[in-house]
Each structure stands twice: as structure tokens, then as C-alpha cells.
mmCIF file of C-alpha atoms in Angstrom:
data_model
loop_
_atom_site.group_PDB
_atom_site.id
_atom_site.type_symbol
_atom_site.label_atom_id
_atom_site.label_comp_id
_atom_site.label_asym_id
_atom_site.label_seq_id
_atom_site.Cartn_x
_atom_site.Cartn_y
_atom_site.Cartn_z
ATOM 1 C CA PRO A 1 81.681 144.104 162.697
ATOM 2 C CA ILE A 2 82.440 146.657 165.405
ATOM 3 C CA PRO A 3 86.118 147.679 165.342
ATOM 4 C CA GLN A 4 88.472 147.789 168.310
ATOM 5 C CA GLU A 5 89.073 151.501 167.784
ATOM 6 C CA VAL A 6 86.973 154.370 166.422
ATOM 7 C CA ILE A 7 88.666 157.631 165.368
ATOM 8 C CA LEU A 8 86.540 160.780 165.456
ATOM 9 C CA PRO A 9 87.246 164.461 164.697
ATOM 10 C CA GLU A 10 85.727 165.689 167.972
ATOM 11 C CA ARG A 11 84.718 164.482 171.416
ATOM 12 C CA VAL A 12 81.404 162.687 171.929
ATOM 13 C CA ASP A 13 79.585 161.358 174.956
ATOM 14 C CA GLU A 14 81.258 158.394 176.663
ATOM 15 C CA ALA A 15 78.000 156.509 176.239
ATOM 16 C CA LEU A 16 79.058 155.758 172.653
ATOM 17 C CA SER A 17 82.137 153.857 173.816
ATOM 18 C CA CYS A 18 80.089 151.970 176.409
ATOM 19 C CA TYR A 19 77.440 151.057 173.852
ATOM 20 C CA LEU A 20 79.954 149.824 171.278
ATOM 21 C CA SER A 21 81.889 147.875 173.903
ATOM 22 C CA LYS A 22 78.686 146.196 175.045
ATOM 23 C CA ARG A 23 77.776 145.249 171.466
ATOM 24 C CA ARG A 24 81.306 143.985 170.724
ATOM 25 C CA ARG A 25 81.634 142.310 174.124
ATOM 26 C CA LYS A 26 85.136 143.748 174.259
ATOM 27 C CA ASN A 27 86.520 147.180 175.020
ATOM 28 C CA VAL A 28 86.179 149.704 172.168
ATOM 29 C CA LYS A 29 88.317 152.842 172.220
ATOM 30 C CA VAL A 30 86.812 156.070 170.869
ATOM 31 C CA ILE A 31 89.664 158.523 170.357
ATOM 32 C CA VAL A 32 90.192 162.034 168.972
ATOM 33 C CA PRO A 33 93.817 162.199 167.810
ATOM 34 C CA GLU A 34 95.672 165.489 168.138
ATOM 35 C CA ARG A 35 98.862 164.493 166.274
ATOM 36 C CA GLY A 36 100.635 161.631 164.561
ATOM 37 C CA ASP A 37 99.555 159.037 161.976
ATOM 38 C CA LYS A 38 95.980 158.789 163.210
ATOM 39 C CA LYS A 39 95.537 162.538 162.974
ATOM 40 C CA ASP A 40 96.906 162.414 159.411
ATOM 41 C CA LEU A 41 94.543 159.551 158.575
ATOM 42 C CA LEU A 42 91.560 161.469 159.919
ATOM 43 C CA GLU A 43 92.453 164.552 157.861
ATOM 44 C CA LEU A 44 92.754 162.379 154.735
ATOM 45 C CA VAL A 45 89.309 160.917 155.351
ATOM 46 C CA ILE A 46 87.809 164.390 155.753
ATOM 47 C CA LYS A 47 89.420 165.527 152.488
ATOM 48 C CA ASN A 48 88.031 162.470 150.691
ATOM 49 C CA VAL A 49 84.550 163.158 152.028
ATOM 50 C CA HIS A 50 84.674 166.719 150.714
ATOM 51 C CA ALA A 51 86.130 165.571 147.368
ATOM 52 C CA THR A 52 83.385 162.997 146.811
ATOM 53 C CA PHE A 53 80.115 163.571 148.631
ATOM 54 C CA PHE A 54 80.171 167.352 148.936
ATOM 55 C CA SER A 55 81.480 167.913 145.399
ATOM 56 C CA GLY A 56 78.730 165.611 144.123
ATOM 57 C CA ARG A 57 76.093 167.570 146.017
ATOM 58 C CA GLU A 58 77.468 170.792 144.598
ATOM 59 C CA ARG A 59 77.160 169.435 141.060
ATOM 60 C CA ILE A 60 73.553 168.301 141.426
ATOM 61 C CA THR A 61 72.607 171.613 143.045
ATOM 62 C CA GLU A 62 74.193 173.459 140.117
ATOM 63 C CA LEU A 63 72.342 171.189 137.685
ATOM 64 C CA GLN A 64 69.011 171.837 139.377
ATOM 65 C CA LYS A 65 69.610 175.566 139.077
ATOM 66 C CA ALA A 66 70.758 175.431 135.446
ATOM 67 C CA LEU A 67 67.789 173.334 134.287
ATOM 68 C CA GLU A 68 65.244 174.988 136.612
ATOM 69 C CA LEU A 69 64.201 171.616 138.032
ATOM 70 C CA GLU A 70 61.562 171.516 140.763
ATOM 71 C CA ARG A 71 63.355 168.737 142.675
ATOM 72 C CA LEU A 72 67.012 168.237 143.446
ATOM 73 C CA PRO A 73 68.177 165.515 140.991
ATOM 74 C CA SER A 74 69.736 163.293 143.656
ATOM 75 C CA VAL A 75 69.147 160.141 141.589
ATOM 76 C CA ILE A 76 69.810 160.339 137.840
ATOM 77 C CA GLU A 77 69.416 157.536 135.294
ATOM 78 C CA CYS A 78 71.001 157.781 131.849
ATOM 79 C CA PHE A 79 70.364 155.696 128.714
ATOM 80 C CA ASP A 80 72.712 155.080 125.792
ATOM 81 C CA ILE A 81 72.324 153.043 122.598
ATOM 82 C CA SER A 82 75.333 151.280 121.079
ATOM 83 C CA HIS A 83 75.810 149.297 117.862
ATOM 84 C CA LEU A 84 78.505 148.513 115.330
ATOM 85 C CA SER A 85 77.681 149.908 111.891
ATOM 86 C CA GLY A 86 73.996 149.443 112.616
ATOM 87 C CA THR A 87 74.235 145.836 113.832
ATOM 88 C CA GLY A 88 74.169 144.190 117.241
ATOM 89 C CA THR A 89 72.275 146.971 118.985
ATOM 90 C CA VAL A 90 72.470 147.062 122.792
ATOM 91 C CA ALA A 91 71.657 149.670 125.409
ATOM 92 C CA SER A 92 72.820 150.679 128.842
ATOM 93 C CA MET A 93 71.328 152.429 131.825
ATOM 94 C CA VAL A 94 73.603 153.859 134.495
ATOM 95 C CA THR A 95 72.548 155.434 137.775
ATOM 96 C CA PHE A 96 74.216 158.250 139.683
ATOM 97 C CA ARG A 97 73.259 159.006 143.276
ATOM 98 C CA ASP A 98 74.287 162.339 144.823
ATOM 99 C CA GLY A 99 76.598 162.947 141.883
ATOM 100 C CA MET A 100 78.419 159.606 142.181
ATOM 101 C CA PRO A 101 78.024 156.277 140.295
ATOM 102 C CA ASP A 102 75.654 153.769 141.899
ATOM 103 C CA LYS A 103 76.872 150.659 140.082
ATOM 104 C CA LEU A 104 74.463 148.294 141.817
ATOM 105 C CA ARG A 105 71.714 150.003 139.818
ATOM 106 C CA TYR A 106 73.395 149.787 136.417
ATOM 107 C CA ARG A 107 71.424 147.770 133.851
ATOM 108 C CA LYS A 108 72.149 146.546 130.313
ATOM 109 C CA PHE A 109 69.746 145.567 127.540
ATOM 110 C CA ARG A 110 69.847 143.579 124.343
ATOM 111 C CA VAL A 111 67.501 145.378 121.969
ATOM 112 C CA ARG A 112 64.743 142.985 120.874
ATOM 113 C CA THR A 113 62.309 144.671 118.523
ATOM 114 C CA ALA A 114 63.999 147.666 116.893
ATOM 115 C CA ALA A 115 65.489 147.238 113.436
ATOM 116 C CA ASP A 116 69.285 147.409 113.308
ATOM 117 C CA GLY A 117 70.484 150.978 113.131
ATOM 118 C CA ASP A 118 67.188 152.500 114.304
ATOM 119 C CA ASP A 119 68.412 154.356 117.378
ATOM 120 C CA PHE A 120 65.050 156.025 117.999
ATOM 121 C CA ALA A 121 63.142 152.732 118.082
ATOM 122 C CA ALA A 122 65.836 151.189 120.278
ATOM 123 C CA MET A 123 65.554 154.071 122.733
ATOM 124 C CA ARG A 124 61.763 153.759 122.841
ATOM 125 C CA GLU A 125 62.087 150.055 123.560
ATOM 126 C CA VAL A 126 64.593 150.176 126.411
ATOM 127 C CA VAL A 127 63.048 153.206 128.125
ATOM 128 C CA HIS A 128 59.657 151.494 128.022
ATOM 129 C CA ARG A 129 61.151 148.275 129.381
ATOM 130 C CA ARG A 130 62.725 150.175 132.269
ATOM 131 C CA TYR A 131 59.622 152.090 133.334
ATOM 132 C CA ALA A 132 56.848 149.677 132.360
ATOM 133 C CA GLY A 133 58.479 146.244 132.768
ATOM 134 C CA SER A 134 59.677 144.303 135.804
ATOM 135 C CA LEU A 135 62.293 146.952 136.606
ATOM 136 C CA SER A 136 59.537 149.450 137.314
ATOM 137 C CA ASN A 137 58.497 147.316 140.287
ATOM 138 C CA SER A 138 61.961 146.493 141.630
ATOM 139 C CA MET A 139 63.654 149.889 141.227
ATOM 140 C CA PRO A 140 62.401 153.286 142.432
ATOM 141 C CA LYS A 141 62.028 155.987 139.835
ATOM 142 C CA PRO A 142 64.807 158.577 139.493
ATOM 143 C CA ASP A 143 64.601 162.329 139.952
ATOM 144 C CA LEU A 144 65.908 162.924 136.418
ATOM 145 C CA VAL A 145 66.341 160.873 133.242
ATOM 146 C CA VAL A 146 69.151 161.710 130.821
ATOM 147 C CA ILE A 147 69.089 160.498 127.210
ATOM 148 C CA ASP A 148 72.261 160.354 125.136
ATOM 149 C CA GLY A 149 71.403 162.095 121.877
ATOM 150 C CA GLY A 150 69.508 165.009 120.433
ATOM 151 C CA LEU A 151 65.891 165.949 119.943
ATOM 152 C CA GLY A 152 65.023 162.702 118.133
ATOM 153 C CA GLN A 153 66.221 160.519 120.999
ATOM 154 C CA LEU A 154 64.435 162.763 123.496
ATOM 155 C CA ASN A 155 61.156 162.419 121.595
ATOM 156 C CA ALA A 156 61.625 158.642 121.504
ATOM 157 C CA ALA A 157 61.973 158.586 125.287
ATOM 158 C CA LEU A 158 58.906 160.805 125.687
ATOM 159 C CA ALA A 159 56.907 158.405 123.514
ATOM 160 C CA ALA A 160 57.987 155.536 125.772
ATOM 161 C CA PHE A 161 56.949 157.507 128.862
ATOM 162 C CA LYS A 162 53.540 158.164 127.352
ATOM 163 C CA LYS A 163 53.053 154.497 126.501
ATOM 164 C CA ALA A 164 54.085 153.468 130.018
ATOM 165 C CA GLY A 165 51.928 156.139 131.660
ATOM 166 C CA VAL A 166 54.956 157.641 133.399
ATOM 167 C CA LYS A 167 55.850 161.284 133.970
ATOM 168 C CA LEU A 168 59.466 162.052 134.848
ATOM 169 C CA PRO A 169 61.801 164.999 134.269
ATOM 170 C CA VAL A 170 63.843 164.098 131.193
ATOM 171 C CA ILE A 171 66.550 165.773 129.115
ATOM 172 C CA SER A 172 68.874 164.744 126.308
ATOM 173 C CA ILE A 173 72.410 165.876 125.557
ATOM 174 C CA ALA A 174 73.775 166.010 122.000
ATOM 175 C CA LYS A 175 77.495 165.373 122.020
ATOM 176 C CA GLN A 176 78.660 167.466 119.069
ATOM 177 C CA PHE A 177 77.909 170.818 120.720
ATOM 178 C CA GLU A 178 76.945 169.525 124.202
ATOM 179 C CA GLU A 179 73.486 171.037 123.823
ATOM 180 C CA ILE A 180 70.779 170.024 126.298
ATOM 181 C CA TYR A 181 67.247 169.475 125.025
ATOM 182 C CA MET A 182 64.232 169.716 127.316
ATOM 183 C CA PRO A 183 60.544 169.088 126.512
ATOM 184 C CA SER A 184 59.626 172.461 128.004
ATOM 185 C CA LYS A 185 62.121 174.440 125.902
ATOM 186 C CA SER A 186 61.758 175.289 122.216
ATOM 187 C CA GLU A 187 65.506 175.769 121.864
ATOM 188 C CA PRO A 188 68.375 173.712 123.296
ATOM 189 C CA ILE A 189 70.279 174.957 126.331
ATOM 190 C CA LYS A 190 73.997 175.535 125.983
ATOM 191 C CA LEU A 191 75.700 175.787 129.367
ATOM 192 C CA PRO A 192 79.229 177.130 129.908
ATOM 193 C CA ARG A 193 81.904 174.448 129.777
ATOM 194 C CA ASN A 194 82.868 175.144 133.375
ATOM 195 C CA ASN A 195 79.319 174.703 134.672
ATOM 196 C CA LYS A 196 79.422 171.906 137.266
ATOM 197 C CA GLY A 197 75.938 170.755 136.303
ATOM 198 C CA LEU A 198 76.998 170.301 132.685
ATOM 199 C CA GLN A 199 80.138 168.484 133.789
ATOM 200 C CA LEU A 200 77.994 166.081 135.809
ATOM 201 C CA ILE A 201 75.725 165.354 132.836
ATOM 202 C CA GLN A 202 78.776 164.795 130.627
ATOM 203 C CA ALA A 203 80.280 162.391 133.152
ATOM 204 C CA ILE A 204 77.025 160.424 133.386
ATOM 205 C CA ARG A 205 76.620 160.337 129.597
ATOM 206 C CA ASP A 206 80.216 159.161 129.109
ATOM 207 C CA GLU A 207 79.769 156.441 131.738
ATOM 208 C CA ALA A 208 76.590 155.201 130.025
ATOM 209 C CA HIS A 209 78.454 155.086 126.709
ATOM 210 C CA ARG A 210 81.366 153.175 128.265
ATOM 211 C CA PHE A 211 79.035 150.665 129.908
ATOM 212 C CA ALA A 212 77.063 150.028 126.706
ATOM 213 C CA LEU A 213 80.227 149.639 124.635
ATOM 214 C CA SER A 214 81.788 147.207 127.107
ATOM 215 C CA TYR A 215 78.602 145.094 127.055
ATOM 216 C CA GLN A 216 78.550 145.016 123.275
ATOM 217 C CA ARG A 217 82.215 143.995 123.124
ATOM 218 C CA LYS A 218 81.630 141.244 125.674
ATOM 219 C CA LEU A 219 78.767 139.802 123.634
ATOM 220 C CA ARG A 220 80.851 139.878 120.461
ATOM 221 C CA SER A 221 83.875 138.262 122.106
ATOM 222 C CA ASN A 222 81.642 135.466 123.404
ATOM 223 C CA GLY A 223 80.129 134.927 119.960
ATOM 224 C CA LEU A 224 76.670 135.935 121.161
ATOM 225 C CA MET A 225 76.131 138.700 118.635
ATOM 226 C CA MET A 226 76.264 138.788 114.864
#
């Protein structure tokens, strides 16, 4: 719906007001406030834009630099495996776009084939299902894949990629020392704690863990998991 009033930070051509009024079939005011509540509202909006979109862009740019990625990782997917003492294994996939959660592209999985407690097999299964199953046709591929875990989980994801015939930039992050593993590096990367790229990866990893845990708890509370 076209609003009755549009507040902008600077003057634009009057054609915009005419166009919007024609579409709305009623008069639409396009104003640039110089003082008062509307000016305060506009300044708040600008601050929010900088705090969200621009800070997110800064984080993905820093991540690209830190990991020496060819492409800017605008879309990142992260996988996490969750179970309770080796039973009831589930997995999550969360998506971040321009450094912010894209919850419409979150997905959850009940692990089908892996034995309870086998995190590597569970990771192979869900990564393969994402990039070789129906999701591969309905969802575009990301610029970067993040795996929660160490070298073993990373190798499991790489095995799934190979089976699916997919090539994507992929890393894993081991929580104990926050080390980042990459297929192209013989040793893990340890970024400074204040590195914005690392902070983004941590936020994505923590969100994937939260989403997987909440799914597992929901299944247990509904009596759908033993």
C-alpha cells in the first residue's frame, strides 16, 4: 500500500509525488523535515540502517579479506548437528544475507541414516541432502558454507560435496579455540577476537546451534523423539 506521506532525507523531483498520488488515487505528500518529531524519526531510521545493513556489509567484507575468498560472502549457510547424549540426532541450517539472519531460508533436518552419536555421518547426510536433494532445486547456492566443528566435520562436508558433484567455498569453526579450518590450508586460522569477520562467523554458528537445539527440544516435548 502507498502511504499518505513519505519522509525523505533530501529533496527529489516532484514527479515522485505525482506518480505516487496517481497510483494511490489520492494526494501523497513527499516531505523533507527540518525539525520536530519527523526529523527525529528520520534520523533514527538512518541510524538503524547504518547499525544493520552497513555493519553487516562491513563484517562480510572483513571476512572475505581474512579468509582470502574470491567472492564477497553475501549469502552464508551454516550447518550444526545436535543430539542428547548421542540420541535423537537432528541438524539445522541457517542462512545469513549481507551479515543478517534470513530466517525464511532456515531449514531443519531429522537425521535418517547416521548412527546415533556419529556427528561426521550426520553432517555428511544433511549437507548432501541440502545440495543434492530437492533443496538444491528450490534454493540458490550460497557464497560460503560454514560447518560447526573441526577438521573432521569439515572433511565430512567435503565428502558430501564430492558425492553431490558440488563445489562451494566451505570452512569449519571449532568452538574450543575458535579456530577456522579451510580445505586449502594445512593449519587452522586463528583470527583476533575483535576481527569483525570472526565475530560474524561466531554469530552464525551460535544461531545454527540455537536453531538445532530448539528443534530437538520441540520434538522431545511433542514425544516425537526417543
